[in-house]
Amino acid sequence: MTQDIEKILLTEEQIDALCARIAKQIEQDYQSSPKKLILICILKGSLPFTAELMKRISLPIEIEFMKVSSYGASSVSSGVINLHLDLHRDDLSDANFIIVEDIVDSGRTLSYLVRYLTERGANSVRTCTLLDKPDRRTVNFTPDYCGQIIDDYFVVGFGLDYNEKYRNLPYVGILKSSVYGG
Ligand code: IMP
Ligand code: MG
């Protein structure tokens, strides 16, 4: 897999440091809230990020999973959000939610999810992303917590995939454009 990587963008050490920084911010923001805090891991890409983040938050939290897709087998967004796994809770009004994502690109996925959970009555909804590519935005959206802003590269590793591959790389790297025919 490493021969397909152009350049490493975030090392394991840098990922550890940014997870610790975000966990501290979340602790400060939610420590005095009487409502419970629920992290929603967006499958599959944010699995490693959610795992590294949650163990550093020293508040009582709960974990949920949702699965959405905006991409087919391509490195270009299709623009359509499909909900594959929904939240199995009736009453969302007793909780503050943080949606944990791997990367924000067009912004469609997270703005859709924020709207969806808000309409279902969540007490509050915030978003947390490992990476953000603001240059690619097509909708007006800013994440509440962000690990690292990056330029417009297609990146893989630490959960991020191309055609379901490279998720298990321990670092985030730029995929060689020859791999996806770019
Ligand atoms: P958005 O809805 O356009 O913001 O797309 C967000 C989703 O696109 C992420 O959850 C990823 O699954 C995928 N994505 C966007 N950019 C990349 C990338 O550089 N590498 C891998 N997946 C990406
Ligand atoms: Mg994703």
PDB file of C-alpha atoms and ligand atoms in Angstrom:
ATOM      1  CA  MET A   1       0.000   0.000   0.000  1.00  0.00           C
ATOM      2  CA  THR A   2       2.786   2.431   0.843  1.00  0.00           C
ATOM      3  CA  GLN A   3       3.980   2.539  -2.761  1.00  0.00           C
ATOM      4  CA  ASP A   4       0.627   4.175  -3.661  1.00  0.00           C
ATOM      5  CA  ILE A   5       1.209   7.081  -1.263  1.00  0.00           C
ATOM      6  CA  GLU A   6       2.644  10.298  -2.661  1.00  0.00           C
ATOM      7  CA  LYS A   7       3.332  11.985   0.660  1.00  0.00           C
ATOM      8  CA  ILE A   8       2.445  11.550   4.326  1.00  0.00           C
ATOM      9  CA  LEU A   9       0.228  14.409   5.539  1.00  0.00           C
ATOM     10  CA  LEU A  10      -0.342  13.358   9.155  1.00  0.00           C
ATOM     11  CA  THR A  11       1.914  10.990  11.055  1.00  0.00           C
ATOM     12  CA  GLU A  12       0.646   8.770  13.890  1.00  0.00           C
ATOM     13  CA  GLU A  13       2.206  11.202  16.365  1.00  0.00           C
ATOM     14  CA  GLN A  14       0.436  14.179  14.778  1.00  0.00           C
ATOM     15  CA  ILE A  15      -2.870  12.282  14.842  1.00  0.00           C
ATOM     16  CA  ASP A  16      -2.383  11.477  18.548  1.00  0.00           C
ATOM     17  CA  ALA A  17      -1.693  15.130  19.308  1.00  0.00           C
ATOM     18  CA  LEU A  18      -4.730  16.447  17.460  1.00  0.00           C
ATOM     19  CA  CYS A  19      -7.007  13.851  19.096  1.00  0.00           C
ATOM     20  CA  ALA A  20      -5.763  14.972  22.516  1.00  0.00           C
ATOM     21  CA  ARG A  21      -6.344  18.623  21.615  1.00  0.00           C
ATOM     22  CA  ILE A  22      -9.906  18.053  20.389  1.00  0.00           C
ATOM     23  CA  ALA A  23     -10.768  15.791  23.352  1.00  0.00           C
ATOM     24  CA  LYS A  24      -9.713  18.585  25.719  1.00  0.00           C
ATOM     25  CA  GLN A  25     -11.861  21.124  23.841  1.00  0.00           C
ATOM     26  CA  ILE A  26     -14.856  18.786  24.014  1.00  0.00           C
ATOM     27  CA  GLU A  27     -14.337  18.226  27.753  1.00  0.00           C
ATOM     28  CA  GLN A  28     -14.246  21.957  28.389  1.00  0.00           C
ATOM     29  CA  ASP A  29     -17.341  22.585  26.273  1.00  0.00           C
ATOM     30  CA  TYR A  30     -19.509  19.819  27.767  1.00  0.00           C
ATOM     31  CA  GLN A  31     -18.298  19.355  31.351  1.00  0.00           C
ATOM     32  CA  SER A  32     -21.078  21.448  32.856  1.00  0.00           C
ATOM     33  CA  SER A  33     -23.901  20.226  30.620  1.00  0.00           C
ATOM     34  CA  PRO A  34     -26.623  18.304  32.486  1.00  0.00           C
ATOM     35  CA  LYS A  35     -27.548  16.349  29.330  1.00  0.00           C
ATOM     36  CA  LYS A  36     -25.683  13.239  28.246  1.00  0.00           C
ATOM     37  CA  LEU A  37     -23.096  13.437  25.503  1.00  0.00           C
ATOM     38  CA  ILE A  38     -23.300  11.041  22.569  1.00  0.00           C
ATOM     39  CA  LEU A  39     -20.583  10.672  19.937  1.00  0.00           C
ATOM     40  CA  ILE A  40     -21.874   9.428  16.594  1.00  0.00           C
ATOM     41  CA  CYS A  41     -19.236   7.564  14.617  1.00  0.00           C
ATOM     42  CA  ILE A  42     -19.938   7.878  10.900  1.00  0.00           C
ATOM     43  CA  LEU A  43     -19.061   4.514   9.365  1.00  0.00           C
ATOM     44  CA  LYS A  44     -16.793   3.448   8.048  1.00  0.00           C
ATOM     45  CA  GLY A  45     -14.224   6.229   7.738  1.00  0.00           C
ATOM     46  CA  SER A  46     -14.392   7.734  11.219  1.00  0.00           C
ATOM     47  CA  LEU A  47     -13.949   4.444  13.104  1.00  0.00           C
ATOM     48  CA  PRO A  48     -10.256   4.937  14.018  1.00  0.00           C
ATOM     49  CA  PHE A  49     -10.717   8.654  14.719  1.00  0.00           C
ATOM     50  CA  THR A  50     -13.706   8.040  16.996  1.00  0.00           C
ATOM     51  CA  ALA A  51     -11.787   5.325  18.865  1.00  0.00           C
ATOM     52  CA  GLU A  52      -8.738   7.529  19.433  1.00  0.00           C
ATOM     53  CA  LEU A  53     -10.860  10.526  20.381  1.00  0.00           C
ATOM     54  CA  MET A  54     -13.281   8.817  22.786  1.00  0.00           C
ATOM     55  CA  LYS A  55     -10.592   7.277  24.978  1.00  0.00           C
ATOM     56  CA  ARG A  56      -9.167  10.739  25.633  1.00  0.00           C
ATOM     57  CA  ILE A  57     -12.473  12.322  26.722  1.00  0.00           C
ATOM     58  CA  SER A  58     -12.761  11.967  30.479  1.00  0.00           C
ATOM     59  CA  LEU A  59     -16.494  12.690  30.646  1.00  0.00           C
ATOM     60  CA  PRO A  60     -19.269  10.071  30.627  1.00  0.00           C
ATOM     61  CA  ILE A  61     -20.129   9.548  26.946  1.00  0.00           C
ATOM     62  CA  GLU A  62     -22.177   7.157  24.857  1.00  0.00           C
ATOM     63  CA  ILE A  63     -21.379   5.940  21.349  1.00  0.00           C
ATOM     64  CA  GLU A  64     -23.663   5.499  18.375  1.00  0.00           C
ATOM     65  CA  PHE A  65     -23.063   4.588  14.750  1.00  0.00           C
ATOM     66  CA  MET A  66     -24.568   5.890  11.545  1.00  0.00           C
ATOM     67  CA  LYS A  67     -23.661   5.010   8.002  1.00  0.00           C
ATOM     68  CA  VAL A  68     -24.130   7.334   5.084  1.00  0.00           C
ATOM     69  CA  SER A  69     -22.642   7.524   1.642  1.00  0.00           C
ATOM     70  CA  SER A  70     -22.186  10.302  -0.829  1.00  0.00           C
ATOM     71  CA  TYR A  71     -19.579   8.545  -2.932  1.00  0.00           C
ATOM     72  CA  GLY A  72     -19.788   5.501  -5.137  1.00  0.00           C
ATOM     73  CA  ALA A  73     -16.632   3.707  -6.251  1.00  0.00           C
ATOM     74  CA  SER A  74     -15.118   7.000  -7.236  1.00  0.00           C
ATOM     75  CA  SER A  75     -13.018   9.829  -5.888  1.00  0.00           C
ATOM     76  CA  VAL A  76     -15.704  12.353  -6.856  1.00  0.00           C
ATOM     77  CA  SER A  77     -18.834  13.007  -4.783  1.00  0.00           C
ATOM     78  CA  SER A  78     -22.129  12.015  -6.377  1.00  0.00           C
ATOM     79  CA  GLY A  79     -23.914  14.722  -4.382  1.00  0.00           C
ATOM     80  CA  VAL A  80     -26.652  12.364  -3.158  1.00  0.00           C
ATOM     81  CA  ILE A  81     -26.704  11.337   0.525  1.00  0.00           C
ATOM     82  CA  ASN A  82     -27.857   7.789   1.256  1.00  0.00           C
ATOM     83  CA  LEU A  83     -28.659   6.792   4.849  1.00  0.00           C
ATOM     84  CA  HIS A  84     -27.636   3.129   5.301  1.00  0.00           C
ATOM     85  CA  LEU A  85     -27.684   2.854   9.095  1.00  0.00           C
ATOM     86  CA  ASP A  86     -29.904   5.076  11.201  1.00  0.00           C
ATOM     87  CA  LEU A  87     -29.840   6.003  14.877  1.00  0.00           C
ATOM     88  CA  HIS A  88     -32.023   3.620  16.892  1.00  0.00           C
ATOM     89  CA  ARG A  89     -33.235   6.023  19.551  1.00  0.00           C
ATOM     90  CA  ASP A  90     -36.710   7.490  19.907  1.00  0.00           C
ATOM     91  CA  ASP A  91     -36.087  10.526  22.057  1.00  0.00           C
ATOM     92  CA  LEU A  92     -33.097  12.640  21.080  1.00  0.00           C
ATOM     93  CA  SER A  93     -34.075  15.604  23.260  1.00  0.00           C
ATOM     94  CA  ASP A  94     -32.191  14.302  26.302  1.00  0.00           C
ATOM     95  CA  ALA A  95     -28.783  14.352  24.613  1.00  0.00           C
ATOM     96  CA  ASN A  96     -26.100  16.512  23.046  1.00  0.00           C
ATOM     97  CA  PHE A  97     -24.664  14.926  19.922  1.00  0.00           C
ATOM     98  CA  ILE A  98     -21.253  15.249  18.319  1.00  0.00           C
ATOM     99  CA  ILE A  99     -21.080  13.763  14.846  1.00  0.00           C
ATOM    100  CA  VAL A 100     -17.565  12.434  14.220  1.00  0.00           C
ATOM    101  CA  GLU A 101     -16.453  12.391  10.569  1.00  0.00           C
ATOM    102  CA  ASP A 102     -13.209  11.554   8.807  1.00  0.00           C
ATOM    103  CA  ILE A 103     -13.183  14.443   6.322  1.00  0.00           C
ATOM    104  CA  VAL A 104     -15.357  17.331   5.142  1.00  0.00           C
ATOM    105  CA  ASP A 105     -15.294  17.840   1.399  1.00  0.00           C
ATOM    106  CA  SER A 106     -18.367  19.396  -0.247  1.00  0.00           C
ATOM    107  CA  GLY A 107     -19.941  19.685   3.232  1.00  0.00           C
ATOM    108  CA  ARG A 108     -23.111  17.933   2.091  1.00  0.00           C
ATOM    109  CA  THR A 109     -22.827  14.882   4.362  1.00  0.00           C
ATOM    110  CA  LEU A 110     -22.423  16.784   7.621  1.00  0.00           C
ATOM    111  CA  SER A 111     -24.872  19.548   6.827  1.00  0.00           C
ATOM    112  CA  TYR A 112     -27.430  16.854   5.952  1.00  0.00           C
ATOM    113  CA  LEU A 113     -26.774  14.968   9.220  1.00  0.00           C
ATOM    114  CA  VAL A 114     -26.949  18.104  11.364  1.00  0.00           C
ATOM    115  CA  ARG A 115     -30.291  19.008   9.794  1.00  0.00           C
ATOM    116  CA  TYR A 116     -31.565  15.432  10.159  1.00  0.00           C
ATOM    117  CA  LEU A 117     -30.720  15.107  13.877  1.00  0.00           C
ATOM    118  CA  THR A 118     -31.972  18.611  14.628  1.00  0.00           C
ATOM    119  CA  GLU A 119     -35.295  17.832  12.950  1.00  0.00           C
ATOM    120  CA  ARG A 120     -35.524  14.647  15.042  1.00  0.00           C
ATOM    121  CA  GLY A 121     -35.343  16.814  18.166  1.00  0.00           C
ATOM    122  CA  ALA A 122     -31.740  16.498  19.355  1.00  0.00           C
ATOM    123  CA  ASN A 123     -30.976  18.892  22.228  1.00  0.00           C
ATOM    124  CA  SER A 124     -27.842  20.015  20.380  1.00  0.00           C
ATOM    125  CA  VAL A 125     -25.771  18.845  17.433  1.00  0.00           C
ATOM    126  CA  ARG A 126     -22.137  19.646  16.757  1.00  0.00           C
ATOM    127  CA  THR A 127     -19.660  18.231  14.263  1.00  0.00           C
ATOM    128  CA  CYS A 128     -16.082  17.035  14.631  1.00  0.00           C
ATOM    129  CA  THR A 129     -13.854  16.140  11.706  1.00  0.00           C
ATOM    130  CA  LEU A 130     -10.327  14.810  11.456  1.00  0.00           C
ATOM    131  CA  LEU A 131      -9.694  16.678   8.200  1.00  0.00           C
ATOM    132  CA  ASP A 132     -11.304  19.564   6.349  1.00  0.00           C
ATOM    133  CA  LYS A 133     -10.901  20.570   2.695  1.00  0.00           C
ATOM    134  CA  PRO A 134     -12.604  24.006   2.707  1.00  0.00           C
ATOM    135  CA  ASP A 135     -11.590  24.697  -0.909  1.00  0.00           C
ATOM    136  CA  ARG A 136     -13.995  21.947  -2.030  1.00  0.00           C
ATOM    137  CA  ARG A 137     -17.090  23.296  -0.298  1.00  0.00           C
ATOM    138  CA  THR A 138     -20.331  23.480  -2.307  1.00  0.00           C
ATOM    139  CA  VAL A 139     -22.600  24.237   0.673  1.00  0.00           C
ATOM    140  CA  ASN A 140     -22.073  26.685   3.518  1.00  0.00           C
ATOM    141  CA  PHE A 141     -20.736  24.524   6.326  1.00  0.00           C
ATOM    142  CA  THR A 142     -18.059  24.859   9.033  1.00  0.00           C
ATOM    143  CA  PRO A 143     -17.251  22.003  11.448  1.00  0.00           C
ATOM    144  CA  ASP A 144     -17.220  22.825  15.173  1.00  0.00           C
ATOM    145  CA  TYR A 145     -14.078  20.781  15.856  1.00  0.00           C
ATOM    146  CA  CYS A 146     -11.405  20.168  13.233  1.00  0.00           C
ATOM    147  CA  GLY A 147      -8.159  18.245  13.418  1.00  0.00           C
ATOM    148  CA  GLN A 148      -6.411  19.654  10.368  1.00  0.00           C
ATOM    149  CA  ILE A 149      -7.304  21.823   7.385  1.00  0.00           C
ATOM    150  CA  ILE A 150      -5.750  20.470   4.174  1.00  0.00           C
ATOM    151  CA  ASP A 151      -5.473  21.516   0.551  1.00  0.00           C
ATOM    152  CA  ASP A 152      -7.516  19.834  -2.150  1.00  0.00           C
ATOM    153  CA  TYR A 153      -5.816  16.410  -2.218  1.00  0.00           C
ATOM    154  CA  PHE A 154      -7.391  12.974  -2.258  1.00  0.00           C
ATOM    155  CA  VAL A 155      -6.143  11.399   0.972  1.00  0.00           C
ATOM    156  CA  VAL A 156      -6.295   7.898   2.425  1.00  0.00           C
ATOM    157  CA  GLY A 157      -5.380   6.121   5.652  1.00  0.00           C
ATOM    158  CA  PHE A 158      -6.486   6.224   9.299  1.00  0.00           C
ATOM    159  CA  GLY A 159     -10.004   5.263   8.203  1.00  0.00           C
ATOM    160  CA  LEU A 160     -10.091   7.077   4.866  1.00  0.00           C
ATOM    161  CA  ASP A 161     -10.388   4.860   1.825  1.00  0.00           C
ATOM    162  CA  TYR A 162     -10.229   4.709  -1.916  1.00  0.00           C
ATOM    163  CA  ASN A 163     -12.472   1.855  -3.130  1.00  0.00           C
ATOM    164  CA  GLU A 164     -12.477   0.448   0.440  1.00  0.00           C
ATOM    165  CA  LYS A 165      -8.681   0.195   0.447  1.00  0.00           C
ATOM    166  CA  TYR A 166      -6.029   1.913   2.612  1.00  0.00           C
ATOM    167  CA  ARG A 167      -8.278   2.393   5.691  1.00  0.00           C
ATOM    168  CA  ASN A 168      -5.804   0.440   7.817  1.00  0.00           C
ATOM    169  CA  LEU A 169      -2.813   2.691   7.143  1.00  0.00           C
ATOM    170  CA  PRO A 170      -1.839   4.172  10.542  1.00  0.00           C
ATOM    171  CA  TYR A 171      -1.170   7.605   8.994  1.00  0.00           C
ATOM    172  CA  VAL A 172      -2.961   9.932   6.529  1.00  0.00           C
ATOM    173  CA  GLY A 173      -1.302  10.261   3.137  1.00  0.00           C
ATOM    174  CA  ILE A 174      -1.944  11.745  -0.294  1.00  0.00           C
ATOM    175  CA  LEU A 175      -2.908   9.021  -2.761  1.00  0.00           C
ATOM    176  CA  LYS A 176      -0.907   9.031  -5.990  1.00  0.00           C
ATOM    177  CA  SER A 177      -3.212  10.296  -8.728  1.00  0.00           C
ATOM    178  CA  SER A 178      -2.054   7.411 -10.970  1.00  0.00           C
ATOM    179  CA  VAL A 179      -3.979   5.058  -8.630  1.00  0.00           C
ATOM    180  CA  TYR A 180      -7.343   6.675  -9.411  1.00  0.00           C
ATOM    181  CA  GLY A 181      -6.514   7.704 -12.929  1.00  0.00           C
ATOM    182  CA  GLY A 182      -6.253  11.417 -12.169  1.00  0.00           C
TER     183      GLY A 182
HETATM  184  P1  IMP B   1     -18.883  15.564   1.584  1.00  0.00           P
HETATM  185  O1  IMP B   1     -20.294  15.194   1.828  1.00  0.00           O
HETATM  186  O2  IMP B   1     -18.652  15.964   0.143  1.00  0.00           O
HETATM  187  O3  IMP B   1     -18.342  16.574   2.557  1.00  0.00           O
HETATM  188  O4  IMP B   1     -18.057  14.243   1.670  1.00  0.00           O
HETATM  189  C1  IMP B   1     -17.544  13.717   2.813  1.00  0.00           C
HETATM  190  C2  IMP B   1     -17.177  12.269   2.548  1.00  0.00           C
HETATM  191  O5  IMP B   1     -16.485  12.119   1.305  1.00  0.00           O
HETATM  192  C3  IMP B   1     -16.226  11.738   3.589  1.00  0.00           C
HETATM  193  O6  IMP B   1     -16.916  11.125   4.646  1.00  0.00           O
HETATM  194  C4  IMP B   1     -15.414  10.727   2.811  1.00  0.00           C
HETATM  195  O7  IMP B   1     -16.055   9.467   2.844  1.00  0.00           O
HETATM  196  C5  IMP B   1     -15.424  11.204   1.404  1.00  0.00           C
HETATM  197  N1  IMP B   1     -14.176  11.902   1.041  1.00  0.00           N
HETATM  198  C6  IMP B   1     -14.025  13.202   0.725  1.00  0.00           C
HETATM  199  N2  IMP B   1     -12.762  13.507   0.449  1.00  0.00           N
HETATM  200  C7  IMP B   1     -12.067  12.351   0.611  1.00  0.00           C
HETATM  201  C8  IMP B   1     -10.668  12.035   0.485  1.00  0.00           C
HETATM  202  O8  IMP B   1      -9.795  12.863   0.183  1.00  0.00           O
HETATM  203  N3  IMP B   1     -10.348  10.744   0.735  1.00  0.00           N
HETATM  204  C9  IMP B   1     -11.261   9.792   1.080  1.00  0.00           C
HETATM  205  N4  IMP B   1     -12.565  10.064   1.214  1.00  0.00           N
HETATM  206  C10 IMP B   1     -12.966  11.330   0.986  1.00  0.00           C
HETATM  207 MG    MG B   2     -16.929   8.906   4.943  1.00  0.00          MG
END
